[in-house]
Coordinates of C-alpha atoms and ligand atoms in Angstrom, one line a residue:
M1 CA -150.5 -49.2 -6.0
A2 CA -149.0 -51.5 -8.7
S3 CA -145.4 -52.5 -8.1
S4 CA -144.1 -52.1 -11.6
S5 CA -142.2 -49.0 -12.4
V6 CA -144.1 -48.5 -15.6
F7 CA -147.9 -48.0 -15.3
K8 CA -149.3 -49.4 -18.5
S9 CA -152.9 -48.6 -19.4
T10 CA -154.7 -51.8 -20.3
S11 CA -154.1 -53.0 -23.9
S12 CA -156.9 -51.1 -25.4
H13 CA -159.6 -48.7 -24.4
P14 CA -163.1 -48.4 -25.8
H15 CA -163.3 -46.2 -28.9
I16 CA -163.3 -42.8 -27.4
K17 CA -165.8 -40.7 -29.4
R18 CA -164.3 -37.6 -30.9
S19 CA -165.9 -34.2 -30.1
W20 CA -165.0 -30.5 -30.7
W21 CA -165.1 -29.9 -26.9
K22 CA -162.6 -32.7 -26.2
E23 CA -160.0 -31.0 -28.5
S24 CA -160.7 -27.6 -27.1
T25 CA -158.8 -25.5 -24.6
V26 CA -160.9 -23.4 -22.2
Y27 CA -159.7 -20.0 -20.8
Q28 CA -161.3 -19.1 -17.4
I29 CA -161.9 -15.5 -16.6
Y30 CA -162.7 -14.2 -13.1
P31 CA -164.5 -11.1 -14.3
A32 CA -164.1 -9.0 -11.1
S33 CA -160.3 -9.2 -11.5
F34 CA -159.8 -9.3 -15.3
K35 CA -160.1 -5.7 -16.5
D36 CA -161.9 -2.6 -15.2
S37 CA -163.2 -0.4 -18.1
N38 CA -165.0 2.3 -16.2
G39 CA -162.8 3.0 -13.2
D40 CA -165.2 1.8 -10.5
G41 CA -162.5 -0.6 -9.2
W42 CA -164.3 -3.7 -10.4
G43 CA -163.6 -5.7 -13.5
D44 CA -166.4 -5.7 -16.1
I45 CA -167.6 -7.2 -19.4
P46 CA -166.5 -4.2 -21.6
G47 CA -163.0 -4.7 -20.0
I48 CA -163.1 -8.4 -21.1
I49 CA -164.2 -7.4 -24.6
S50 CA -161.2 -5.0 -24.8
K51 CA -158.9 -8.0 -24.3
L52 CA -160.5 -10.6 -26.7
D53 CA -157.7 -10.3 -29.2
Y54 CA -155.2 -11.0 -26.4
I55 CA -157.2 -14.1 -25.4
K56 CA -157.5 -15.2 -29.0
S57 CA -153.7 -14.9 -29.6
L58 CA -153.1 -17.5 -26.9
G59 CA -155.0 -20.0 -29.1
V60 CA -157.8 -20.9 -26.7
D61 CA -161.2 -22.1 -28.1
I62 CA -163.6 -21.5 -25.3
V63 CA -163.9 -18.7 -22.7
W64 CA -165.6 -19.5 -19.4
L65 CA -166.7 -16.6 -17.2
S66 CA -167.2 -16.9 -13.4
P67 CA -170.6 -15.6 -12.5
I68 CA -171.7 -12.2 -13.9
L69 CA -175.4 -12.5 -13.1
K70 CA -177.2 -10.3 -10.5
S71 CA -175.8 -10.9 -7.1
P72 CA -175.2 -9.2 -3.7
Q73 CA -171.6 -10.6 -4.0
Q74 CA -171.5 -12.3 -0.7
D75 CA -169.5 -15.0 -2.4
M76 CA -168.3 -13.1 -5.5
G77 CA -171.4 -13.8 -7.6
Y78 CA -171.8 -17.5 -6.6
D79 CA -174.9 -16.2 -4.9
I80 CA -177.3 -15.3 -7.7
S81 CA -180.4 -13.1 -7.1
N82 CA -181.6 -13.0 -10.7
Y83 CA -180.7 -15.8 -13.1
E84 CA -181.7 -13.9 -16.3
D85 CA -180.0 -10.6 -15.9
V86 CA -176.4 -9.3 -15.7
D87 CA -175.2 -7.6 -12.6
P88 CA -174.6 -3.8 -13.1
L89 CA -171.2 -4.3 -11.6
Y90 CA -170.3 -6.1 -14.8
G91 CA -172.5 -4.2 -17.3
N92 CA -175.8 -5.1 -18.9
M93 CA -177.4 -7.6 -21.2
A94 CA -176.3 -5.6 -24.3
D95 CA -172.6 -5.8 -23.0
H96 CA -173.1 -9.6 -22.5
D97 CA -174.5 -10.0 -26.0
A98 CA -171.6 -8.0 -27.4
L99 CA -169.2 -10.3 -25.5
I100 CA -170.8 -13.4 -27.0
K101 CA -170.7 -11.9 -30.5
G102 CA -167.0 -10.8 -29.9
L103 CA -166.1 -14.4 -29.0
H104 CA -168.1 -15.9 -31.9
D105 CA -166.6 -13.4 -34.4
R106 CA -163.2 -14.6 -33.4
G107 CA -164.1 -18.3 -33.7
M108 CA -164.3 -18.9 -29.9
K109 CA -167.2 -20.2 -27.8
Y110 CA -168.7 -18.9 -24.6
V111 CA -169.4 -20.8 -21.4
L112 CA -171.6 -19.4 -18.5
D113 CA -171.1 -20.4 -14.9
L114 CA -174.4 -22.0 -13.8
V115 CA -174.9 -21.9 -10.0
V116 CA -178.0 -23.9 -9.3
N117 CA -177.3 -25.9 -6.2
H118 CA -178.1 -22.7 -4.3
S119 CA -179.3 -19.2 -5.0
S120 CA -178.7 -15.9 -3.1
D121 CA -180.9 -15.2 -0.1
Q122 CA -181.8 -12.1 -2.0
H123 CA -183.4 -14.0 -4.8
P124 CA -187.2 -13.4 -4.9
W125 CA -187.7 -17.2 -4.7
F126 CA -186.0 -17.2 -1.3
K127 CA -187.7 -14.0 -0.1
Q128 CA -191.0 -15.6 -0.8
S129 CA -189.9 -19.0 0.7
R130 CA -188.9 -17.4 4.0
S131 CA -192.0 -15.2 4.3
S132 CA -194.2 -18.0 5.6
K133 CA -194.4 -21.7 6.0
D134 CA -197.3 -21.9 3.6
N135 CA -195.9 -19.7 0.9
P136 CA -195.9 -21.5 -2.5
F137 CA -192.1 -21.1 -2.7
R138 CA -191.5 -22.6 0.8
D139 CA -190.6 -25.9 -0.7
W140 CA -188.1 -24.4 -3.2
Y141 CA -185.5 -24.5 -0.4
I142 CA -184.6 -27.0 2.3
W143 CA -186.4 -26.0 5.6
R144 CA -186.4 -28.2 8.7
P145 CA -187.7 -27.8 12.3
A146 CA -185.2 -27.6 15.1
K147 CA -184.2 -30.5 17.2
Y148 CA -183.8 -30.1 21.0
D149 CA -181.1 -31.7 23.3
E150 CA -181.7 -33.3 26.6
D151 CA -181.5 -29.9 28.3
G152 CA -184.2 -28.4 25.9
N153 CA -181.7 -26.4 23.9
R154 CA -182.5 -25.9 20.3
V155 CA -180.0 -27.7 18.0
P156 CA -179.8 -27.9 14.1
P157 CA -181.4 -30.8 12.3
N158 CA -178.0 -32.5 11.7
N159 CA -174.3 -32.0 12.2
W160 CA -173.2 -31.0 8.7
E161 CA -170.6 -28.3 8.6
S162 CA -170.8 -25.4 6.1
A163 CA -167.8 -24.6 3.9
F164 CA -167.9 -21.0 5.0
S165 CA -169.7 -20.5 8.3
G166 CA -170.3 -23.1 11.0
S167 CA -173.4 -25.3 10.7
V168 CA -175.1 -25.6 7.3
W169 CA -178.3 -24.7 9.2
E170 CA -179.4 -21.1 9.7
W171 CA -182.2 -20.4 12.1
D172 CA -185.1 -18.2 10.8
E173 CA -186.8 -16.5 13.7
H174 CA -189.8 -15.4 11.6
T175 CA -190.9 -18.9 10.6
Q176 CA -189.2 -20.8 13.5
E177 CA -187.4 -23.2 11.3
Y178 CA -183.8 -23.7 9.9
Y179 CA -182.8 -23.5 6.3
M180 CA -179.9 -25.3 4.7
H181 CA -176.8 -23.5 3.2
I182 CA -173.8 -25.7 2.4
F183 CA -171.9 -22.5 1.7
A184 CA -172.6 -19.0 3.1
T185 CA -175.8 -18.1 5.0
G186 CA -176.6 -16.0 2.0
Q187 CA -176.5 -19.1 -0.3
P188 CA -179.5 -21.2 0.6
D189 CA -179.6 -24.6 -1.0
L190 CA -182.3 -25.1 -3.6
N191 CA -184.6 -28.1 -3.1
W192 CA -184.1 -30.2 -6.2
E193 CA -186.7 -32.7 -4.8
N194 CA -189.3 -30.1 -5.9
P195 CA -190.1 -30.6 -9.6
K196 CA -190.8 -26.8 -9.8
V197 CA -187.1 -26.1 -9.0
V198 CA -186.0 -28.6 -11.7
D199 CA -188.3 -26.9 -14.2
A200 CA -187.1 -23.5 -13.3
V201 CA -183.5 -24.5 -13.8
H202 CA -184.3 -26.1 -17.2
K203 CA -185.9 -22.8 -18.2
I204 CA -182.8 -20.8 -17.1
I205 CA -180.6 -23.2 -19.2
R206 CA -182.8 -22.7 -22.3
F207 CA -182.9 -19.0 -21.7
W208 CA -179.1 -18.7 -22.0
L209 CA -178.7 -21.2 -24.8
D210 CA -181.2 -19.3 -26.8
R211 CA -179.2 -16.2 -26.0
G212 CA -176.2 -17.6 -27.8
V213 CA -174.3 -19.2 -24.8
D214 CA -172.4 -22.3 -26.0
G215 CA -172.5 -24.2 -22.7
F216 CA -172.1 -24.2 -18.9
R217 CA -169.7 -24.8 -16.1
M218 CA -172.0 -26.1 -13.3
D219 CA -171.1 -25.1 -9.8
V220 CA -171.0 -28.0 -7.2
I221 CA -173.5 -29.8 -9.4
N222 CA -173.0 -33.0 -7.6
F223 CA -174.4 -31.5 -4.4
I224 CA -178.0 -31.0 -5.9
S225 CA -179.2 -34.4 -4.7
K226 CA -179.1 -34.8 -0.9
E227 CA -179.6 -38.2 0.9
P228 CA -183.2 -38.4 2.1
G229 CA -183.5 -37.9 5.8
L230 CA -180.4 -35.7 5.8
P231 CA -178.6 -38.1 8.2
D232 CA -175.7 -36.9 10.5
G233 CA -172.2 -37.1 9.0
K234 CA -169.8 -39.6 10.3
I235 CA -167.7 -38.5 13.3
T236 CA -164.2 -37.8 12.0
K237 CA -163.2 -35.0 14.3
P238 CA -163.9 -33.6 17.8
G239 CA -167.0 -31.5 18.4
F240 CA -170.6 -31.4 17.0
L241 CA -169.9 -30.3 13.4
Q242 CA -168.8 -32.9 10.9
S243 CA -168.3 -32.7 7.2
G244 CA -171.4 -34.7 6.2
V245 CA -170.3 -34.5 2.5
E246 CA -170.9 -38.3 2.2
H247 CA -174.6 -37.4 2.4
F248 CA -174.8 -34.6 -0.1
A249 CA -172.1 -35.3 -2.7
C250 CA -173.5 -37.5 -5.5
G251 CA -176.8 -38.2 -3.8
P252 CA -179.3 -40.8 -5.0
R253 CA -181.1 -38.7 -7.7
L254 CA -178.0 -36.9 -9.1
H255 CA -177.9 -38.8 -12.3
E256 CA -181.6 -38.5 -12.9
F257 CA -181.2 -34.7 -12.6
L258 CA -178.1 -34.6 -14.8
Q259 CA -179.9 -36.7 -17.5
G260 CA -182.6 -34.1 -17.5
I261 CA -180.0 -31.3 -18.0
G262 CA -178.1 -33.4 -20.5
K263 CA -181.2 -33.9 -22.7
I264 CA -181.5 -30.1 -23.1
L265 CA -177.7 -29.7 -23.7
R266 CA -177.8 -32.3 -26.5
E267 CA -180.5 -30.3 -28.3
Y268 CA -177.9 -27.5 -28.7
D269 CA -174.7 -29.6 -28.9
A270 CA -173.8 -27.5 -25.8
F271 CA -170.6 -27.8 -23.8
S272 CA -170.8 -28.8 -20.2
V273 CA -168.4 -29.3 -17.3
G274 CA -169.6 -30.2 -13.8
E275 CA -167.7 -29.2 -10.7
M276 CA -167.7 -32.2 -8.4
P277 CA -166.0 -31.6 -5.1
G278 CA -166.0 -34.1 -2.3
V279 CA -166.0 -37.3 -4.4
H280 CA -162.8 -39.2 -5.3
D281 CA -164.3 -42.4 -6.8
T282 CA -163.6 -42.6 -10.5
R283 CA -166.7 -44.8 -11.1
E284 CA -169.0 -42.3 -9.5
I285 CA -167.7 -39.5 -11.6
L286 CA -167.9 -41.8 -14.7
K287 CA -171.6 -42.1 -14.1
G288 CA -171.8 -38.4 -14.8
V289 CA -169.4 -38.1 -17.7
G290 CA -169.5 -41.4 -19.5
Q291 CA -169.7 -40.8 -23.2
D292 CA -172.9 -42.8 -23.5
R293 CA -174.5 -41.5 -20.3
G294 CA -176.2 -38.4 -21.7
E295 CA -175.3 -36.3 -18.6
L296 CA -172.2 -34.1 -18.6
A297 CA -169.3 -34.0 -21.0
M298 CA -166.7 -33.8 -18.2
A299 CA -166.1 -32.9 -14.6
F300 CA -163.6 -31.2 -12.4
N301 CA -162.5 -33.6 -9.8
F302 CA -160.7 -32.4 -6.6
D303 CA -158.1 -35.1 -6.0
I304 CA -155.2 -32.8 -7.0
V305 CA -156.4 -29.6 -5.5
D306 CA -157.2 -31.4 -2.2
I307 CA -153.7 -33.0 -2.1
D308 CA -152.0 -30.5 0.3
H309 CA -154.6 -30.1 3.0
A310 CA -156.1 -32.5 5.5
P311 CA -159.3 -34.3 4.5
G312 CA -162.3 -32.2 5.6
S313 CA -160.2 -29.2 6.6
K314 CA -158.6 -26.9 4.0
W315 CA -156.6 -25.0 6.7
L316 CA -154.8 -28.0 8.2
P317 CA -151.7 -28.5 6.0
R318 CA -150.7 -31.9 4.5
E319 CA -147.4 -32.6 2.8
F320 CA -147.5 -32.4 -1.0
T321 CA -145.4 -35.1 -2.6
L322 CA -144.8 -35.8 -6.3
P323 CA -145.6 -39.5 -6.1
K324 CA -149.0 -38.6 -4.6
L325 CA -149.7 -36.3 -7.6
K326 CA -148.5 -38.9 -10.1
T327 CA -150.7 -41.5 -8.6
I328 CA -153.7 -39.2 -9.0
V329 CA -152.9 -38.2 -12.6
H330 CA -152.4 -41.9 -13.5
K331 CA -155.7 -42.9 -11.9
W332 CA -157.8 -40.3 -13.7
Q333 CA -156.0 -40.5 -17.1
T334 CA -156.1 -44.2 -17.5
F335 CA -159.5 -44.7 -16.0
M336 CA -161.3 -42.3 -18.2
L337 CA -159.6 -43.3 -21.4
E338 CA -160.2 -47.0 -20.6
N339 CA -163.9 -46.4 -19.6
G340 CA -165.2 -44.0 -22.2
G341 CA -165.2 -41.0 -19.8
W342 CA -163.5 -37.6 -20.1
N343 CA -161.4 -35.4 -17.9
A344 CA -161.4 -31.7 -17.4
I345 CA -157.7 -31.1 -16.8
Y346 CA -156.8 -28.1 -14.7
M347 CA -154.5 -27.1 -11.8
E348 CA -155.6 -23.5 -11.4
N349 CA -158.9 -21.7 -11.1
H350 CA -160.6 -18.9 -9.0
D351 CA -160.7 -21.2 -6.0
Q352 CA -157.1 -22.4 -6.2
S353 CA -153.7 -20.7 -5.6
R354 CA -151.0 -20.2 -8.2
T355 CA -149.3 -23.5 -9.1
I356 CA -145.7 -22.1 -9.4
S357 CA -145.9 -20.9 -5.8
R358 CA -147.9 -23.9 -4.5
Y359 CA -146.0 -26.8 -6.1
C360 CA -142.6 -25.5 -7.5
S361 CA -140.9 -22.1 -7.1
D362 CA -141.9 -18.6 -7.9
D363 CA -138.4 -17.3 -7.2
P364 CA -137.5 -15.0 -10.2
K365 CA -134.7 -17.4 -11.1
Y366 CA -137.1 -20.2 -11.6
R367 CA -140.5 -18.6 -12.1
T368 CA -140.7 -19.0 -15.9
K369 CA -139.0 -22.4 -15.8
C370 CA -141.5 -23.7 -13.3
A371 CA -144.4 -22.2 -15.3
K372 CA -143.2 -24.0 -18.4
L373 CA -142.6 -27.3 -16.5
L374 CA -146.2 -27.1 -15.1
A375 CA -147.6 -26.1 -18.5
S376 CA -146.1 -29.2 -20.3
H377 CA -147.1 -31.4 -17.4
L378 CA -150.8 -30.3 -17.6
A379 CA -151.3 -29.5 -21.3
L380 CA -150.0 -32.9 -22.7
Q381 CA -152.4 -35.0 -20.7
S382 CA -155.6 -36.4 -22.1
G383 CA -158.8 -34.4 -21.5
T384 CA -160.2 -30.9 -22.1
L385 CA -157.6 -28.4 -21.0
F386 CA -158.4 -25.5 -18.7
V387 CA -156.1 -22.4 -18.4
Y388 CA -156.9 -19.8 -15.7
Q389 CA -156.4 -16.1 -16.2
G390 CA -152.8 -15.2 -15.4
Q391 CA -151.5 -18.8 -15.5
E392 CA -150.5 -18.2 -19.1
W393 CA -147.9 -15.6 -18.0
A394 CA -146.7 -17.2 -14.7
Q395 CA -148.7 -15.2 -12.2
K396 CA -147.7 -16.1 -8.6
N397 CA -149.3 -16.0 -5.2
M398 CA -149.8 -12.9 -3.2
P399 CA -146.7 -11.6 -1.3
K400 CA -146.1 -13.7 1.8
D401 CA -145.8 -10.5 3.9
W402 CA -149.2 -9.3 3.0
D403 CA -151.3 -9.3 6.2
L404 CA -155.0 -10.4 6.3
S405 CA -156.1 -6.9 5.4
H406 CA -155.3 -7.8 1.8
Y407 CA -157.6 -10.8 1.8
R408 CA -161.2 -10.5 0.6
D409 CA -162.4 -14.0 0.4
I410 CA -165.4 -14.9 2.6
E411 CA -163.9 -18.3 3.2
V412 CA -160.7 -17.0 4.7
I413 CA -162.3 -14.1 6.6
N414 CA -164.9 -16.3 8.2
H415 CA -162.3 -19.0 9.1
W416 CA -160.0 -16.4 10.7
K417 CA -162.9 -15.1 12.8
T418 CA -163.5 -18.7 14.0
I419 CA -159.8 -19.2 14.8
L420 CA -159.7 -16.0 16.9
R421 CA -163.0 -17.0 18.6
D422 CA -162.0 -20.6 19.4
H423 CA -158.2 -20.3 19.8
P424 CA -157.5 -16.7 20.9
D425 CA -154.1 -17.5 22.4
D426 CA -152.9 -20.3 20.2
K427 CA -150.3 -18.3 18.2
A428 CA -149.0 -21.4 16.5
L429 CA -152.4 -22.4 15.2
Q430 CA -153.0 -18.9 14.1
Q431 CA -149.7 -18.8 12.2
Q432 CA -150.4 -22.2 10.6
A433 CA -153.8 -20.9 9.4
K434 CA -152.2 -17.8 7.9
D435 CA -149.5 -19.8 6.2
Q436 CA -152.2 -22.0 4.7
Y437 CA -154.2 -19.0 3.6
W438 CA -151.1 -17.9 1.7
L439 CA -150.3 -21.3 0.3
I440 CA -153.7 -22.4 -1.0
G441 CA -156.2 -19.5 -0.2
R442 CA -158.5 -18.4 -3.0
D443 CA -157.5 -14.8 -2.9
N444 CA -154.2 -15.7 -4.6
A445 CA -156.2 -16.4 -7.8
R446 CA -158.1 -13.1 -7.5
T447 CA -155.6 -10.3 -7.6
P448 CA -156.2 -8.0 -10.6
I449 CA -154.6 -9.1 -13.8
Q450 CA -151.4 -7.2 -14.4
W451 CA -151.6 -5.9 -18.0
N452 CA -148.5 -3.6 -18.1
D453 CA -146.3 -1.3 -16.2
S454 CA -148.0 1.9 -17.3
D455 CA -149.3 3.0 -13.9
R456 CA -149.6 1.9 -10.3
Y457 CA -152.6 -0.2 -11.2
A458 CA -150.7 -2.2 -13.8
G459 CA -153.0 -0.9 -16.6
W460 CA -155.9 -2.8 -15.0
T461 CA -158.3 0.1 -14.7
T462 CA -158.7 3.6 -16.1
K463 CA -156.3 6.5 -15.5
D464 CA -157.3 8.2 -12.1
P465 CA -160.1 5.7 -11.4
A466 CA -163.0 6.8 -9.2
R467 CA -162.2 3.9 -6.9
P468 CA -159.0 1.7 -6.5
P469 CA -159.1 -1.9 -7.5
W470 CA -161.2 -4.0 -5.1
M471 CA -158.1 -6.1 -4.5
D472 CA -154.6 -4.9 -4.3
I473 CA -152.4 -5.2 -7.4
H474 CA -149.5 -7.6 -7.0
P475 CA -146.3 -5.4 -6.4
D476 CA -144.3 -7.2 -9.0
Y477 CA -146.5 -5.9 -11.9
A478 CA -143.7 -3.7 -13.4
T479 CA -141.8 -6.8 -14.4
W480 CA -144.5 -9.5 -14.5
N481 CA -147.4 -8.6 -16.6
A482 CA -149.3 -9.8 -19.7
E483 CA -147.9 -7.3 -22.2
A484 CA -144.3 -8.0 -21.2
A485 CA -145.0 -11.7 -21.6
V486 CA -146.4 -11.2 -25.1
K487 CA -143.3 -9.1 -26.1
D488 CA -140.9 -11.8 -24.7
P489 CA -140.6 -14.8 -27.1
N490 CA -139.2 -16.9 -24.3
S491 CA -142.1 -16.1 -21.9
A492 CA -144.5 -18.6 -20.4
F493 CA -147.2 -17.0 -22.6
H494 CA -145.6 -18.1 -25.9
Y495 CA -144.8 -21.5 -24.4
W496 CA -148.4 -22.0 -23.6
R497 CA -149.4 -20.7 -27.0
K498 CA -147.2 -23.3 -28.7
L499 CA -148.4 -26.1 -26.4
L500 CA -152.0 -25.4 -27.3
A501 CA -151.0 -25.5 -31.0
L502 CA -149.1 -28.8 -30.4
R503 CA -152.2 -30.3 -28.8
K504 CA -154.1 -29.5 -32.0
S505 CA -151.5 -30.8 -34.4
E506 CA -150.9 -33.9 -32.4
K507 CA -154.4 -34.5 -31.1
D508 CA -154.4 -38.3 -32.0
T509 CA -151.5 -38.7 -29.5
L510 CA -152.0 -35.8 -27.0
V511 CA -155.8 -35.6 -26.8
Y512 CA -157.0 -39.1 -27.5
G513 CA -153.9 -41.3 -27.1
R514 CA -153.3 -43.7 -24.3
F515 CA -151.5 -42.7 -21.1
E516 CA -148.6 -44.3 -19.2
M517 CA -147.1 -42.9 -16.0
L518 CA -143.5 -43.9 -15.6
D519 CA -141.6 -44.6 -12.3
I520 CA -144.5 -43.4 -10.1
E521 CA -142.5 -43.8 -6.9
H522 CA -139.7 -41.4 -7.9
D523 CA -139.8 -38.4 -5.6
D524 CA -138.4 -35.7 -8.0
V525 CA -139.2 -36.6 -11.6
C526 CA -142.6 -36.8 -13.2
A527 CA -142.5 -38.6 -16.6
Y528 CA -145.3 -39.9 -18.7
V529 CA -145.9 -41.3 -22.1
R530 CA -148.7 -40.8 -24.5
N531 CA -149.4 -43.3 -27.3
S532 CA -151.7 -42.8 -30.3
D533 CA -153.4 -45.8 -31.9
D534 CA -151.0 -45.7 -34.8
G535 CA -148.0 -45.8 -32.6
R536 CA -146.9 -42.2 -32.4
R537 CA -145.6 -41.4 -28.9
A538 CA -144.9 -38.4 -26.7
L539 CA -142.6 -38.5 -23.7
V540 CA -143.0 -35.7 -21.2
I541 CA -140.3 -35.5 -18.4
G542 CA -140.0 -32.9 -15.7
N543 CA -137.8 -32.4 -12.6
W544 CA -140.1 -30.9 -10.0
K545 CA -137.3 -30.1 -7.6
E546 CA -134.8 -27.2 -7.1
K547 CA -131.8 -29.6 -7.5
E548 CA -130.1 -31.5 -10.3
V549 CA -131.6 -35.0 -10.7
S550 CA -130.5 -38.0 -12.7
W551 CA -133.2 -40.4 -13.8
A552 CA -132.9 -43.8 -15.5
V553 CA -135.1 -43.7 -18.6
P554 CA -137.1 -47.0 -19.1
K555 CA -135.5 -49.0 -21.9
A556 CA -138.8 -48.9 -23.9
Y557 CA -138.6 -45.2 -24.3
A558 CA -134.8 -44.5 -24.4
D559 CA -134.9 -44.2 -28.2
M560 CA -137.3 -41.2 -27.9
L561 CA -134.5 -39.1 -26.4
K562 CA -132.6 -39.0 -29.7
R563 CA -132.1 -35.4 -30.7
E564 CA -134.6 -35.6 -33.6
H565 CA -137.4 -36.4 -31.2
I566 CA -136.8 -33.7 -28.6
L567 CA -138.9 -30.6 -29.3
P568 CA -136.7 -27.5 -28.9
D569 CA -139.8 -25.3 -28.3
F570 CA -140.6 -27.2 -25.1
K571 CA -137.3 -27.1 -23.4
N572 CA -137.0 -24.5 -20.5
Y573 CA -133.2 -24.4 -20.5
S574 CA -131.2 -23.1 -23.5
E575 CA -128.4 -25.6 -22.7
E576 CA -128.6 -29.1 -24.2
T577 CA -130.2 -31.6 -21.9
Q578 CA -127.6 -34.1 -20.5
I579 CA -128.5 -37.6 -21.8
S580 CA -126.0 -40.5 -21.5
T581 CA -126.1 -44.1 -22.3
D582 CA -123.9 -46.7 -20.7
G583 CA -124.2 -50.4 -21.1
G584 CA -127.6 -50.1 -22.5
K585 CA -128.8 -47.9 -19.7
T586 CA -130.0 -44.4 -20.6
T587 CA -129.8 -41.7 -18.0
I588 CA -131.1 -38.1 -18.2
T589 CA -129.7 -35.5 -15.9
L590 CA -132.1 -32.7 -15.3
K591 CA -131.3 -29.2 -14.0
P592 CA -133.6 -27.7 -11.4
F593 CA -137.2 -27.7 -12.7
E594 CA -136.0 -28.8 -16.2
T595 CA -138.6 -30.2 -18.5
I596 CA -138.4 -31.7 -22.0
V597 CA -140.9 -33.1 -24.5
A598 CA -140.1 -35.7 -27.1
I599 CA -142.5 -36.8 -29.9
G600 CA -142.0 -39.5 -32.5
Ligands
TEU1 O1 -166.7 -24.2 -5.2 C1 -167.1 -25.3 -4.5 C2 -166.1 -26.0 -3.8 O2 -166.4 -27.0 -3.2 C3 -164.6 -25.8 -3.8 O3 -164.3 -24.9 -4.7 C4 -164.3 -25.3 -2.4 O4 -165.1 -26.0 -1.5 C5 -164.6 -23.8 -2.2 O5 -163.8 -23.1 -3.0 C6 -164.4 -23.5 -0.7 O6 -163.1 -24.0 -0.3 C7 -167.7 -23.5 -6.0 C8 -167.2 -22.3 -6.6 O7 -166.1 -22.6 -7.4 C9 -166.7 -21.4 -5.4 O8 -166.1 -20.2 -5.9 C10 -167.9 -21.0 -4.6 O9 -167.5 -20.3 -3.4 C11 -168.7 -22.3 -4.1 O10 -168.9 -23.3 -5.2 C12 -170.1 -21.9 -3.7 O11 -170.8 -21.6 -4.9

């Protein structure tokens, strides 16, 4: 880490090409939890259509839906059994066409979640593949014979650990081989070494682009190329199973495959964002998102969302510190701007918990203040901005006192079974796991959207629904809901709305401008500066702690704290911010979770 207190990006960065998708804000919807229009207890496409004006009023440009295609829902639709049809849970193709039209009529674009590292085990391809070793579809998936230990016991082909259930290898009695599934047993990995699989995926991409889809979010797209030979993962923990991610994240043919996809996307000027877990090397990600690479437009990296758990184990806590976060933000902001790449900037999604609970405070006293602090922190960085459903009105994590009966996620449910099996008497470990499920578990992002206080289901479903919501409604819905936020001019909703407008009006500075992280070692304050090529600057300062903090403002930026530069819309306290200058030194004293933005 550099020793100076001011991290300057290098003097100039390559001319960053301008694109509509760089200046856009994406709103992510988790369809199962967004709005239930028919009272079956499950969100659906007509429910989303009923809220398009609400979404438009926030000022977003693109809507990304988590999967709505045919699926047995073992992993909430990330296990697809028909890539060219909508699951009846969500509606039908006519509903989907109506959604696309509804978005286009409102000047918004639509992004589909493309899950092609794996399919569902209920997909006809896999049913064929597992039927016999000489079936034409056998090689569409990754099958391997068993190995045997010195005692003649059958063992899996390697030691890779699945994200959801033990080994990545599932034994198939019928054909006496294992098949690979990096995720659930119902999510067999497709074999991208087979050109027929590549052709089939290209056909799916064209099918949806021709149907009016404007682009794709690509699920774990950096997993599609595995290292030949599928070697054992390095030993980093006791026992047989090891991560192995070094052998399946960003494998040797990834960029060849991405260039094949990129060629099709370019024909349609389509949007693309790749999800790239398990890789923290900026240069590797740049190969996928460099503006002249012809692969993807941008990628989600996992440095920030992996910050508060141990490497390789989501359920072993690791201390979150602000300097760690600032180092990561600095790394990705400066690197991509200086190297012609592009960031997807996000902090929440359907796999991550609610940021006000995770990093700041969701106490009613600070809930909106923290939501605004985090909104300014994220929205004023360079990159394409992603806002997740509920984040715009300060949704928080599930109640801490909710027991595991409220959790639905296969990841938590399977992990808890493992804990009880392997550590039946270790109450401390069991409590640590439950604490981590609450802090960072995916269920926190999946509680039904609280629309209003009209009934016990927060207006999420119909009156007297045939079935209750598939997940419990957060009990604070009467006070905290989308409609109350829209009515309240001081809500996080309107703060986000104004931030998105500011990004557009100040795009030279906020979207394309250079980035400088200030005072990266400071434990409590995160402050950064944006600089446009013509010298217009933005200064974003936030106190991330529940205490008053005084911070020495670097001389080069003290003048930006003059009253005329501070934007009143982006303060989260009504009182004037305390700024003092003594002997040429400027100090700002920030109340708990106070943030300010200055531009000039
Ligand atoms: O997630 C893949 C992924 O690596 C991380 O999000 C994380 O490993 C996962 O949430 C388990 O901790 C994508 C989807 O976003 C996720 O919802 C799916 O479960 C997963 O792929 C499999 O398709």
